[in-house]
Coordinates of C-alpha atoms and ligand atoms in Angstrom, one line a residue:
Chain A
M1 CA 21.6 80.1 7.3
T2 CA 20.0 75.9 7.9
G3 CA 18.1 76.0 10.8
H4 CA 15.9 74.4 8.6
A5 CA 16.4 71.5 6.1
T6 CA 14.2 71.8 3.0
E7 CA 15.2 67.9 1.3
A8 CA 11.8 66.3 0.4
P9 CA 12.4 62.4 0.8
T10 CA 13.6 61.5 -2.5
P11 CA 12.0 58.1 -3.9
G12 CA 13.2 54.3 -3.9
P13 CA 16.2 53.3 -0.6
V14 CA 17.6 57.1 -0.9
T15 CA 15.6 58.6 2.6
V16 CA 16.3 62.5 3.0
T17 CA 15.3 64.3 6.3
G18 CA 15.7 67.1 7.6
A19 CA 18.0 67.4 10.9
T20 CA 14.6 68.7 12.6
T21 CA 13.2 65.2 12.5
A22 CA 16.1 64.1 14.7
A23 CA 14.4 65.0 17.2
A24 CA 12.4 62.7 17.4
D25 CA 14.4 59.6 17.3
A26 CA 15.7 61.3 20.6
A27 CA 12.9 59.8 22.8
A28 CA 14.2 56.4 22.2
D29 CA 15.7 54.4 25.0
N30 CA 18.8 52.9 23.0
V31 CA 20.5 56.4 22.1
K32 CA 24.4 56.4 22.6
V33 CA 25.2 60.5 22.2
R34 CA 22.6 62.5 22.3
I35 CA 23.6 66.2 21.3
R36 CA 21.0 69.0 21.5
G37 CA 21.8 72.4 20.7
L38 CA 25.8 72.4 20.4
T39 CA 27.6 75.2 19.6
K40 CA 31.0 75.7 19.5
E41 CA 32.9 78.9 19.1
F42 CA 36.6 79.7 18.7
D43 CA 39.0 82.4 20.5
V44 CA 41.2 82.8 17.1
K45 CA 43.1 86.3 17.8
G46 CA 40.6 87.4 20.3
R47 CA 37.7 87.5 17.3
S48 CA 35.2 84.3 17.4
V49 CA 34.5 81.0 15.4
T50 CA 32.4 79.5 15.4
A51 CA 33.3 76.0 14.5
L52 CA 29.5 74.5 15.1
Q53 CA 26.6 76.1 15.4
E54 CA 22.7 74.6 16.6
L55 CA 24.1 70.6 15.9
D56 CA 21.3 68.2 16.8
L57 CA 21.9 65.1 17.0
D58 CA 20.9 61.0 18.7
I59 CA 23.0 58.0 17.6
P60 CA 21.6 54.8 18.4
R61 CA 23.5 52.3 20.4
G62 CA 24.8 50.1 17.8
Q63 CA 24.7 52.1 14.8
F64 CA 27.8 52.8 12.7
F65 CA 27.4 56.5 12.1
M66 CA 29.3 58.6 8.5
I67 CA 30.1 62.0 9.1
V68 CA 30.4 63.6 5.9
G69 CA 31.3 67.3 4.6
P70 CA 33.3 69.8 3.5
S71 CA 36.8 70.7 5.1
G72 CA 37.3 73.1 7.6
C73 CA 32.8 72.0 8.7
G74 CA 33.7 71.6 12.1
K75 CA 34.1 66.9 12.3
T76 CA 36.7 67.5 13.9
T77 CA 35.7 69.0 16.1
L78 CA 32.4 67.5 16.9
L79 CA 34.6 64.2 17.4
R80 CA 36.9 65.7 19.8
I81 CA 33.6 67.4 22.3
M82 CA 31.8 63.9 22.2
A83 CA 35.5 62.6 23.3
H84 CA 35.6 65.0 25.9
L85 CA 38.4 66.4 24.5
D86 CA 36.6 69.7 24.0
S87 CA 34.0 71.2 25.8
P88 CA 31.0 72.4 23.8
T89 CA 30.4 76.7 23.7
R90 CA 26.5 76.5 24.2
G91 CA 24.0 73.5 24.0
E92 CA 24.1 69.9 25.5
V93 CA 26.4 66.9 24.7
E94 CA 25.5 63.1 26.9
V95 CA 27.7 60.7 25.7
R96 CA 26.0 57.3 27.3
H97 CA 28.5 55.1 29.1
S98 CA 26.9 51.4 30.0
A99 CA 29.8 47.9 29.1
E100 CA 31.3 48.1 33.0
G101 CA 35.1 47.4 32.5
R102 CA 35.6 48.4 29.2
P103 CA 35.9 52.4 28.8
E104 CA 33.8 55.0 27.1
N105 CA 35.4 55.8 23.8
S106 CA 38.0 55.3 21.6
M107 CA 39.7 57.9 19.3
I108 CA 41.6 57.4 15.7
F109 CA 42.7 61.0 15.1
Q110 CA 43.4 62.6 12.2
G111 CA 46.3 62.5 10.6
D112 CA 49.3 61.7 13.0
S113 CA 49.1 60.6 16.1
I114 CA 50.9 57.7 17.1
F115 CA 53.9 58.2 20.0
P116 CA 57.4 58.3 18.2
W117 CA 58.9 56.9 20.9
M118 CA 57.0 53.7 21.0
T119 CA 57.5 50.4 19.3
V120 CA 54.2 49.8 16.7
W121 CA 54.2 47.0 19.8
E122 CA 54.3 49.4 22.5
N123 CA 52.0 52.1 20.9
A124 CA 49.1 49.8 20.1
S125 CA 48.5 48.3 23.2
Y126 CA 49.0 51.4 24.8
G127 CA 45.5 52.0 25.8
L128 CA 45.2 48.3 27.8
R129 CA 48.6 48.8 29.4
M130 CA 47.3 51.9 30.8
R131 CA 44.4 50.5 31.9
G132 CA 46.7 47.8 33.8
V133 CA 45.4 44.7 31.6
D134 CA 46.4 41.4 32.4
K135 CA 49.6 41.1 30.2
A136 CA 48.9 37.7 29.0
E137 CA 45.9 39.4 27.7
V138 CA 47.2 42.6 26.8
R139 CA 49.3 39.6 24.6
D140 CA 46.4 38.0 23.1
T141 CA 44.3 40.7 22.0
V142 CA 47.3 43.3 20.7
G143 CA 48.6 40.5 19.4
H144 CA 44.8 40.0 17.2
Y145 CA 45.0 43.9 16.0
L146 CA 48.6 43.5 14.5
D147 CA 48.4 40.3 12.6
K148 CA 44.8 41.9 11.0
T149 CA 45.9 45.1 10.2
G150 CA 48.9 43.4 8.6
L151 CA 52.2 44.5 11.8
T152 CA 53.3 41.7 13.3
D153 CA 56.1 41.6 11.4
F154 CA 57.1 45.1 12.5
K155 CA 55.6 45.4 15.8
D156 CA 58.7 46.0 17.4
C157 CA 60.1 49.1 15.3
Y158 CA 59.8 52.1 15.6
P159 CA 57.3 54.6 13.7
H160 CA 59.9 57.1 12.2
Q161 CA 61.1 53.2 10.3
L162 CA 57.1 53.1 9.1
S163 CA 55.0 54.3 6.1
G164 CA 52.2 56.4 6.8
G165 CA 50.0 54.3 5.9
M166 CA 51.7 51.1 8.4
R167 CA 51.8 54.9 11.4
Q168 CA 47.8 54.6 9.9
R169 CA 48.0 51.1 10.7
V170 CA 48.5 51.3 14.3
S171 CA 46.9 54.0 15.1
I172 CA 43.3 52.1 13.5
S173 CA 44.7 48.8 16.0
R174 CA 45.6 51.1 18.8
A175 CA 42.0 51.9 18.8
F176 CA 40.5 48.5 17.8
A177 CA 42.7 46.9 20.6
N178 CA 41.7 48.7 23.6
D179 CA 37.8 47.9 22.7
P180 CA 35.9 50.8 23.6
D181 CA 32.0 51.6 24.0
I182 CA 32.5 53.7 21.4
L183 CA 34.8 54.1 18.7
L184 CA 35.5 57.5 17.1
M185 CA 37.6 57.2 13.7
D186 CA 38.5 60.7 12.1
E187 CA 39.2 60.2 8.7
P188 CA 41.2 57.0 9.2
F189 CA 42.0 55.2 5.8
S190 CA 42.9 58.5 3.9
A191 CA 45.9 58.2 4.4
L192 CA 45.9 54.9 3.2
D193 CA 46.1 53.3 -0.7
E194 CA 43.2 51.2 -2.3
Q195 CA 44.0 47.5 -1.3
N196 CA 44.9 48.5 2.0
K197 CA 41.5 50.7 2.5
T198 CA 39.5 48.0 0.8
L199 CA 41.0 45.3 3.1
L200 CA 40.7 47.4 6.1
Q201 CA 37.5 48.3 5.4
D202 CA 36.7 44.3 5.2
E203 CA 38.3 44.5 8.0
L204 CA 36.3 47.0 9.7
L205 CA 33.4 45.3 8.3
R206 CA 33.9 42.2 9.7
I207 CA 35.0 43.3 13.4
W208 CA 32.0 45.9 13.6
D209 CA 29.9 43.3 12.8
E210 CA 31.3 40.8 15.5
T211 CA 31.0 43.0 18.6
R212 CA 28.0 45.9 17.0
K213 CA 29.7 48.9 18.9
T214 CA 27.9 51.6 18.3
V215 CA 31.6 53.9 15.2
V216 CA 31.3 57.6 14.8
F217 CA 33.3 57.7 11.1
I218 CA 34.3 61.5 10.4
T219 CA 35.4 60.4 6.0
H220 CA 35.3 62.8 2.7
S221 CA 35.2 59.6 0.6
V222 CA 31.0 59.7 -0.5
D223 CA 31.9 55.9 -1.0
E224 CA 33.4 55.0 1.9
A225 CA 29.9 56.9 3.8
V226 CA 27.7 54.8 1.7
T227 CA 29.9 51.4 1.9
L228 CA 30.1 51.5 5.6
G229 CA 27.3 53.9 7.0
D230 CA 24.3 52.8 8.7
R231 CA 22.8 56.7 8.6
I232 CA 25.2 59.1 7.3
M233 CA 25.1 63.3 8.6
V234 CA 25.9 65.7 5.6
M235 CA 27.0 68.8 7.4
T236 CA 26.3 72.6 5.7
A237 CA 30.1 74.1 5.5
H238 CA 31.1 76.8 7.6
P239 CA 29.5 77.0 10.5
G240 CA 29.2 73.3 11.0
T241 CA 25.7 71.9 11.1
A242 CA 23.8 68.6 10.3
K243 CA 22.5 70.1 6.8
A244 CA 20.8 65.6 5.5
F245 CA 21.0 62.9 7.2
V246 CA 20.6 59.8 5.1
D247 CA 19.9 56.8 5.6
V248 CA 21.5 53.2 4.0
P249 CA 19.7 50.5 3.4
F250 CA 21.9 47.8 2.6
E251 CA 22.2 45.1 4.9
R252 CA 24.8 43.3 7.2
P253 CA 27.0 41.4 6.3
R254 CA 27.9 43.5 3.5
D255 CA 31.1 42.8 1.4
V256 CA 32.2 46.4 0.3
L257 CA 33.0 44.6 -3.6
D258 CA 29.8 43.2 -4.2
L259 CA 28.3 46.4 -2.9
R260 CA 29.4 48.7 -5.9
H261 CA 28.0 46.7 -7.8
R262 CA 24.0 48.0 -6.9
P263 CA 22.3 50.0 -8.7
E264 CA 20.8 51.5 -5.3
Y265 CA 25.0 52.0 -4.7
G266 CA 24.8 54.7 -7.2
E267 CA 21.8 56.8 -5.9
I268 CA 22.8 57.1 -2.9
V269 CA 26.3 58.5 -3.7
Y270 CA 24.4 60.4 -6.3
E271 CA 21.8 61.8 -4.0
I272 CA 24.6 62.7 -0.6
W273 CA 27.1 64.2 -4.0
Q274 CA 23.9 66.3 -4.2
Q275 CA 24.3 67.6 -1.0
L276 CA 27.3 67.8 -1.2
R277 CA 28.1 69.9 -3.6
D278 CA 25.9 73.1 -2.8
E279 CA 28.0 73.4 0.6
V280 CA 31.7 72.5 -1.3
S281 CA 31.1 75.6 -3.9
R282 CA 29.8 77.5 -1.3
S283 CA 32.6 77.2 0.8
Q284 CA 35.2 77.4 -2.0
Q285 CA 32.9 80.5 -2.5
R286 CA 34.1 82.2 1.0
D287 CA 37.3 81.3 0.8
R288 CA 37.6 83.0 -2.8
A289 CA 36.2 86.6 -0.6
A290 CA 38.4 85.3 1.9
T291 CA 41.0 86.0 -0.1
T292 CA 40.0 89.0 -2.0
S293 CA 39.0 90.5 0.8
S294 CA 42.5 90.0 2.5
R295 CA 44.2 91.0 -0.6
R296 CA 42.4 94.4 -0.9
R297 CA 43.8 95.3 2.4
F298 CA 47.1 93.7 1.8
G299 CA 47.3 96.0 -1.3
R300 CA 48.1 93.6 -3.5
Chain B
M1 CA 89.7 31.7 -10.9
A2 CA 86.3 30.5 -12.5
T3 CA 84.3 33.3 -12.2
T4 CA 82.9 36.0 -14.8
T5 CA 81.9 39.0 -13.5
T6 CA 84.5 40.5 -11.4
A7 CA 83.3 43.9 -9.0
P8 CA 85.1 46.1 -9.6
P9 CA 88.3 46.9 -6.8
A10 CA 87.1 48.9 -3.6
P11 CA 87.5 52.3 -3.9
T12 CA 91.0 53.3 -1.8
A13 CA 90.0 56.7 0.4
Q14 CA 92.4 58.0 -1.9
T15 CA 90.6 57.3 -5.4
R16 CA 87.6 57.5 -4.0
A17 CA 88.8 61.2 -3.1
R18 CA 90.7 61.8 -6.3
R19 CA 87.9 61.2 -8.3
R20 CA 85.4 64.3 -6.4
G21 CA 88.4 66.5 -7.3
G22 CA 91.5 67.3 -4.6
W23 CA 91.3 65.6 -1.2
L24 CA 89.9 68.7 0.5
S25 CA 86.8 68.5 -1.3
A26 CA 86.6 65.1 -0.5
P27 CA 83.2 64.6 2.1
G28 CA 83.6 61.5 4.0
R29 CA 83.8 60.3 7.9
G30 CA 87.9 58.9 6.7
R31 CA 89.1 62.1 5.8
D32 CA 86.9 64.1 9.5
R33 CA 88.4 61.6 12.0
L34 CA 91.6 62.1 10.4
L35 CA 91.6 65.8 11.0
A36 CA 90.0 65.5 14.0
V37 CA 93.1 63.9 14.9
A38 CA 95.6 66.0 12.9
T39 CA 95.3 69.7 14.1
P40 CA 95.8 68.7 17.6
L41 CA 99.0 67.1 16.8
I42 CA 100.2 69.4 14.1
L43 CA 99.4 72.0 17.1
L44 CA 101.6 70.1 19.0
A45 CA 104.1 69.8 16.9
I46 CA 104.0 73.3 16.7
W47 CA 104.1 74.6 20.3
E48 CA 107.6 71.9 20.5
A49 CA 109.3 73.2 18.0
L50 CA 108.6 76.8 18.9
A51 CA 109.4 76.0 22.5
R52 CA 112.8 74.2 22.3
S53 CA 113.8 76.7 19.2
G54 CA 113.2 79.1 22.6
A55 CA 110.8 81.2 20.0
I56 CA 108.5 80.9 23.1
D57 CA 108.6 81.8 26.9
V58 CA 109.0 77.5 28.4
R59 CA 108.0 79.5 31.9
F60 CA 105.1 79.9 30.6
F61 CA 104.6 76.9 28.1
P62 CA 106.6 74.4 28.7
P63 CA 107.2 71.5 25.7
P64 CA 104.3 69.3 25.1
S65 CA 107.0 66.8 25.7
S66 CA 107.7 67.8 29.1
I67 CA 104.1 68.1 30.5
L68 CA 103.6 64.9 29.7
E69 CA 106.0 63.7 30.8
Q70 CA 105.3 65.5 34.2
M71 CA 101.6 63.4 33.8
A72 CA 103.4 60.6 33.4
R73 CA 106.1 61.4 36.6
L74 CA 102.5 62.5 39.1
M75 CA 100.6 59.4 37.7
S76 CA 104.0 56.5 39.0
N77 CA 104.7 58.3 42.2
G78 CA 100.5 58.2 43.1
E79 CA 100.3 62.4 43.0
L80 CA 97.8 62.6 40.9
W81 CA 95.2 59.8 41.8
P82 CA 93.9 61.1 44.8
H83 CA 93.2 64.1 43.3
L84 CA 91.4 62.4 40.1
F85 CA 89.2 60.9 42.3
A86 CA 88.3 63.5 45.0
S87 CA 86.8 66.3 41.9
L88 CA 85.0 62.8 40.1
R89 CA 83.5 61.7 43.3
R90 CA 82.0 65.3 43.8
L91 CA 81.5 65.6 40.2
F92 CA 79.1 61.9 40.1
I93 CA 77.3 63.2 43.6
G94 CA 76.8 66.9 42.5
F95 CA 76.2 65.4 39.2
W96 CA 72.5 63.1 41.1
V97 CA 71.7 66.2 43.6
G98 CA 71.7 68.5 40.8
L99 CA 70.0 66.6 38.0
V100 CA 67.0 64.7 40.4
P101 CA 65.3 68.0 40.8
A102 CA 66.0 69.7 38.3
L103 CA 63.8 66.5 36.2
V104 CA 61.2 66.3 38.6
I105 CA 60.4 70.5 39.0
G106 CA 61.5 70.3 34.8
V107 CA 58.7 68.1 34.3
V108 CA 55.8 68.8 37.0
M109 CA 56.4 72.7 35.8
G110 CA 55.7 71.9 32.5
L111 CA 53.2 69.9 32.8
S112 CA 51.3 72.5 35.2
R113 CA 51.0 76.2 34.3
P114 CA 50.5 77.2 37.9
V115 CA 53.5 75.8 38.4
R116 CA 55.3 77.7 35.6
A117 CA 53.6 80.7 36.8
A118 CA 55.0 80.2 40.4
L119 CA 58.6 79.1 39.6
G120 CA 59.7 80.3 36.3
P121 CA 60.3 83.8 36.9
L122 CA 62.8 82.6 40.3
I123 CA 64.5 80.3 37.8
S124 CA 64.9 82.6 35.3
G125 CA 65.7 85.8 37.1
T126 CA 68.4 84.2 39.3
Y127 CA 70.2 81.8 35.9
P128 CA 72.1 84.7 34.8
I129 CA 74.4 85.2 37.5
P130 CA 77.8 83.6 37.6
K131 CA 77.3 80.4 39.5
S132 CA 81.1 80.7 40.1
A133 CA 80.2 84.0 42.3
L134 CA 77.8 81.7 44.0
L135 CA 81.2 79.8 45.9
P136 CA 81.7 82.2 48.9
L137 CA 78.2 82.5 50.1
I138 CA 78.6 78.1 49.1
L139 CA 81.2 78.0 51.9
L140 CA 79.8 80.3 54.6
I141 CA 76.4 77.9 54.6
F142 CA 77.9 74.5 53.7
G143 CA 81.4 75.5 55.2
L144 CA 84.6 74.2 53.5
G145 CA 84.0 70.3 53.7
E146 CA 82.8 68.3 51.4
T147 CA 79.0 69.1 51.2
S148 CA 79.7 72.6 49.8
K149 CA 82.0 71.4 46.4
V150 CA 78.9 69.2 45.6
V151 CA 76.5 71.9 46.2
M152 CA 78.5 73.8 43.5
V153 CA 78.3 70.7 40.8
A154 CA 74.4 70.9 41.6
I155 CA 73.5 73.6 41.1
G156 CA 75.9 74.0 37.8
V157 CA 73.4 70.9 37.1
F158 CA 70.4 72.1 38.0
Y159 CA 69.9 75.0 35.7
P160 CA 70.8 74.0 32.2
V161 CA 68.9 70.5 32.9
V162 CA 65.3 72.7 34.5
L163 CA 65.2 75.0 32.3
N164 CA 65.8 72.4 29.6
T165 CA 63.3 69.8 30.1
V166 CA 60.5 73.4 30.9
A167 CA 60.9 73.4 26.8
G168 CA 61.2 70.4 26.3
V169 CA 58.0 69.5 28.0
A170 CA 56.6 72.7 26.4
Q171 CA 57.1 71.7 22.5
I172 CA 55.0 68.6 22.9
A173 CA 52.8 68.4 20.5
P174 CA 49.2 69.2 22.2
M175 CA 48.1 65.9 20.1
Y176 CA 50.0 63.6 21.8
Y177 CA 48.4 65.0 25.2
D178 CA 44.6 64.1 24.4
V179 CA 46.2 60.9 22.8
S180 CA 46.7 59.8 26.6
K181 CA 43.4 61.6 27.6
N182 CA 41.6 59.7 25.4
F183 CA 43.4 55.9 26.6
G184 CA 42.7 57.1 30.3
A185 CA 46.4 57.7 31.2
S186 CA 46.0 59.1 35.0
R187 CA 48.3 61.7 35.9
W188 CA 51.4 59.3 36.4
Q189 CA 51.5 57.8 33.5
V190 CA 51.1 60.7 31.4
F191 CA 54.0 62.5 33.3
K192 CA 56.0 59.2 32.4
T193 CA 54.8 57.5 29.4
V194 CA 54.0 61.5 27.4
A195 CA 56.5 64.4 28.9
V196 CA 59.0 62.2 30.2
P197 CA 60.0 60.2 26.7
G198 CA 58.8 63.4 24.4
A199 CA 61.1 65.8 26.0
M200 CA 64.2 63.3 27.0
P201 CA 66.3 64.6 23.3
S202 CA 65.5 68.4 25.1
I203 CA 66.5 67.0 29.1
M204 CA 70.3 64.8 27.9
T205 CA 70.5 68.8 25.9
G206 CA 70.3 69.8 28.7
I207 CA 72.6 66.9 31.0
E208 CA 75.1 67.6 28.7
L209 CA 75.4 71.4 29.2
G210 CA 75.0 70.6 33.2
A211 CA 77.6 68.5 33.0
G212 CA 79.9 70.5 31.2
L213 CA 79.0 73.5 33.7
G214 CA 79.6 71.3 36.6
L215 CA 82.8 70.1 35.7
I216 CA 83.8 74.1 35.5
L217 CA 82.8 74.9 39.3
I218 CA 84.8 72.0 40.7
A219 CA 87.9 73.1 39.9
I220 CA 86.2 76.6 40.8
A221 CA 85.3 75.2 44.1
E222 CA 88.5 73.1 44.3
M223 CA 91.2 75.8 44.3
V224 CA 89.6 77.9 47.3
G225 CA 89.3 75.8 50.8
A226 CA 89.8 72.3 49.2
K227 CA 92.9 69.9 50.3
S228 CA 92.2 68.2 47.6
G229 CA 90.3 67.8 44.0
L230 CA 91.9 68.7 40.7
G231 CA 91.6 72.2 40.8
Y232 CA 93.7 72.2 44.7
M233 CA 96.2 70.6 42.3
I234 CA 96.3 73.7 39.3
W235 CA 96.3 76.1 42.8
N236 CA 98.5 74.7 44.3
A237 CA 101.3 74.1 41.2
W238 CA 100.6 77.9 40.9
Q239 CA 102.1 78.8 44.8
L240 CA 104.9 76.3 43.6
Y241 CA 105.6 77.9 40.5
S242 CA 104.8 74.2 39.1
V243 CA 103.5 75.3 35.4
E244 CA 103.9 71.7 34.0
T245 CA 101.6 70.4 36.5
M246 CA 98.7 73.3 36.1
Y247 CA 99.0 71.3 32.5
V248 CA 99.0 68.8 33.6
G249 CA 95.7 69.3 35.4
L250 CA 94.2 71.4 32.8
L251 CA 94.8 68.6 30.6
V252 CA 93.5 65.3 33.1
I253 CA 90.6 67.8 33.3
A254 CA 89.4 68.1 29.4
I255 CA 89.7 64.6 29.2
I256 CA 87.3 64.2 32.1
G257 CA 84.9 66.3 30.3
Y258 CA 85.5 64.6 26.7
V259 CA 85.3 61.2 28.2
M260 CA 81.6 62.3 29.9
S261 CA 80.8 63.2 26.4
L262 CA 81.5 60.0 25.2
L263 CA 79.2 58.9 28.2
L264 CA 76.7 61.2 27.4
A265 CA 76.0 60.3 23.9
E266 CA 76.0 56.0 24.3
V267 CA 73.4 56.8 27.0
S268 CA 71.5 59.4 24.8
R269 CA 71.5 56.5 22.2
L270 CA 70.7 53.6 24.7
L271 CA 67.8 56.0 26.6
M272 CA 66.3 57.1 23.1
P273 CA 66.5 54.1 20.2
W274 CA 63.6 55.9 18.2
R275 CA 66.0 58.9 17.7
A276 CA 66.6 57.7 13.3
D277 CA 70.3 56.8 13.3
R278 CA 71.8 59.9 13.2
Ligands
ATP1 N1 42.0 74.8 17.8 C1 41.2 75.4 17.4 N2 41.8 76.9 18.1 C2 41.2 77.7 16.8 N3 39.7 77.7 16.1 C3 40.2 76.4 15.7 C4 40.7 74.9 16.6 N4 40.0 73.9 16.3 C5 39.4 74.0 15.1 N5 39.1 75.5 14.7 C6 38.2 76.3 14.1 O1 37.1 75.2 13.6 C7 36.6 75.1 11.9 C8 36.3 73.5 12.3 O2 38.2 72.7 12.2 P1 37.6 70.9 12.3 O3 38.9 70.7 12.6 O4 36.7 70.7 13.0 O5 37.8 71.1 10.3 P2 36.9 69.9 9.9 O6 36.0 69.2 9.8 O7 37.9 68.6 11.1 O8 37.9 69.8 8.5 P3 38.8 68.8 8.2 O9 37.8 67.0 6.8 O10 39.8 69.4 7.2 O11 39.6 67.7 8.6 C9 37.9 75.6 11.2 O12 37.8 76.5 10.5 C10 38.7 75.8 11.9 O13 39.7 76.7 11.7
MG2 MG1 39.2 66.6 10.6

């Protein structure tokens, strides 16, 4: 149903390209993540559910890559496959790991994922401790990121003593402190209030400017996608695949607040909303159809 | 005094109780503690009164005062101590002999599907056998010496701990394993940083049950083929028809059980500082 994307490139700074052109990038040498024909099926009570269908994707080294799409379209599934926590049913997924002595990827999981039995410090230093990094280095690195996330005063607290947003910041520190080649972030800021979100977005951009890591970032906020990303993939509703890619032309380093005043900003946001709108309504229709059919089935 | 504002007097337990509408409906820790102490004391007083008035047969139910007297006598003439220490020693050794393999096997079973498939039926199949019914067999295999007593305790500790450990490891949210895998933890590190702490609340429940079962089994084991221990003391008292000594034995075992549960509660608090203070 998606195989070919029909969106014509719109004038102005917004470039929308069909999913097929992603293949052209594959030729480039500096591809970090290369995905071809990725299909993922889950077995749910003996029935096969297609979460991802025929997805093609290339993410160049050092790109800040954003994924938006309606709920349940397979974003998390895609990220988990990139992290090797799930395996594809069909297709190829290639992640090129270059940096020596550095982990390939670290994931910020969707929702609560820090260990309840470890203090903030123990959680944030988890990756480094598992790798057996030198104690002094652990102290410096973890101290640095706890400082950046405003958790220094809480480093000896246990998660049950923290708010939801603070726990999310611990998870962010844990991934950053691990200093991976690729950062995989699954809606990392969705549990935060606006001020904290803007603060951490700024901080993330600053860190990214320093390190130029490859980042794959899932969000349901179009604003966040445009603010942070180099390139945005809009996904189709269930089963998920690439609907369109949107390039964000803003220069780096960026200033989160300043960006939102620009006229191009509104244009890009509008464009993505256009892409998303059909998908969201499609997924709602599907949900409604599912409810009515199940109602019929149960005779209500 | 020159103060212009004064704090209202702190409500006493009684005023607080009255405000809530009566003594019985007043919630509070003080009252709970009072009830916990009062109930056994009242029952003992009733027992004492009934025994003295001859309403109950003192041959079976000697008055509590004479039981305490007998206890004081056994303590001062030194008869009680060797029995107490013999039992404690067997309990202690048996506890560790049962605990360590139970923990290792339990966690490995919880983590590894094949191991669980291989050992699961064996353990849940032998679990319902009353452990006391194993005593003759254990005596046959290990003889009348210390080993058989220690083995009985170990068996008592082993089952609850292994079963609770497997259950505890199994209920850990899969996400935590994903996290540890994503952050490069080795198998041993997953064991140490996810499986054991994640299962710890359940493991501690198993240890509490196991310790209690161990206490039951040591008393039984000492009644047969032993020349020391609280179980032997009780059995011997039965043969000598010294009912007070029997009661002293029961009382001491009850005290051991109580102290053990206090100790384990403290250990739980130390091992799991992350749990919300309850
Ligand atoms: N372990 C699983 N077993 C069965 N089905 C699964 C599993 N994980 C995901 N799915 C299904 O795959 C689809 C995609 O799920 P996924 O979690 O990737 O969505 P998502 O895009 O991250 O949604 P959200 O924005 O709500 O987080 C859903 O239909 C979901 O029901
Ligand atoms: Mg998701």
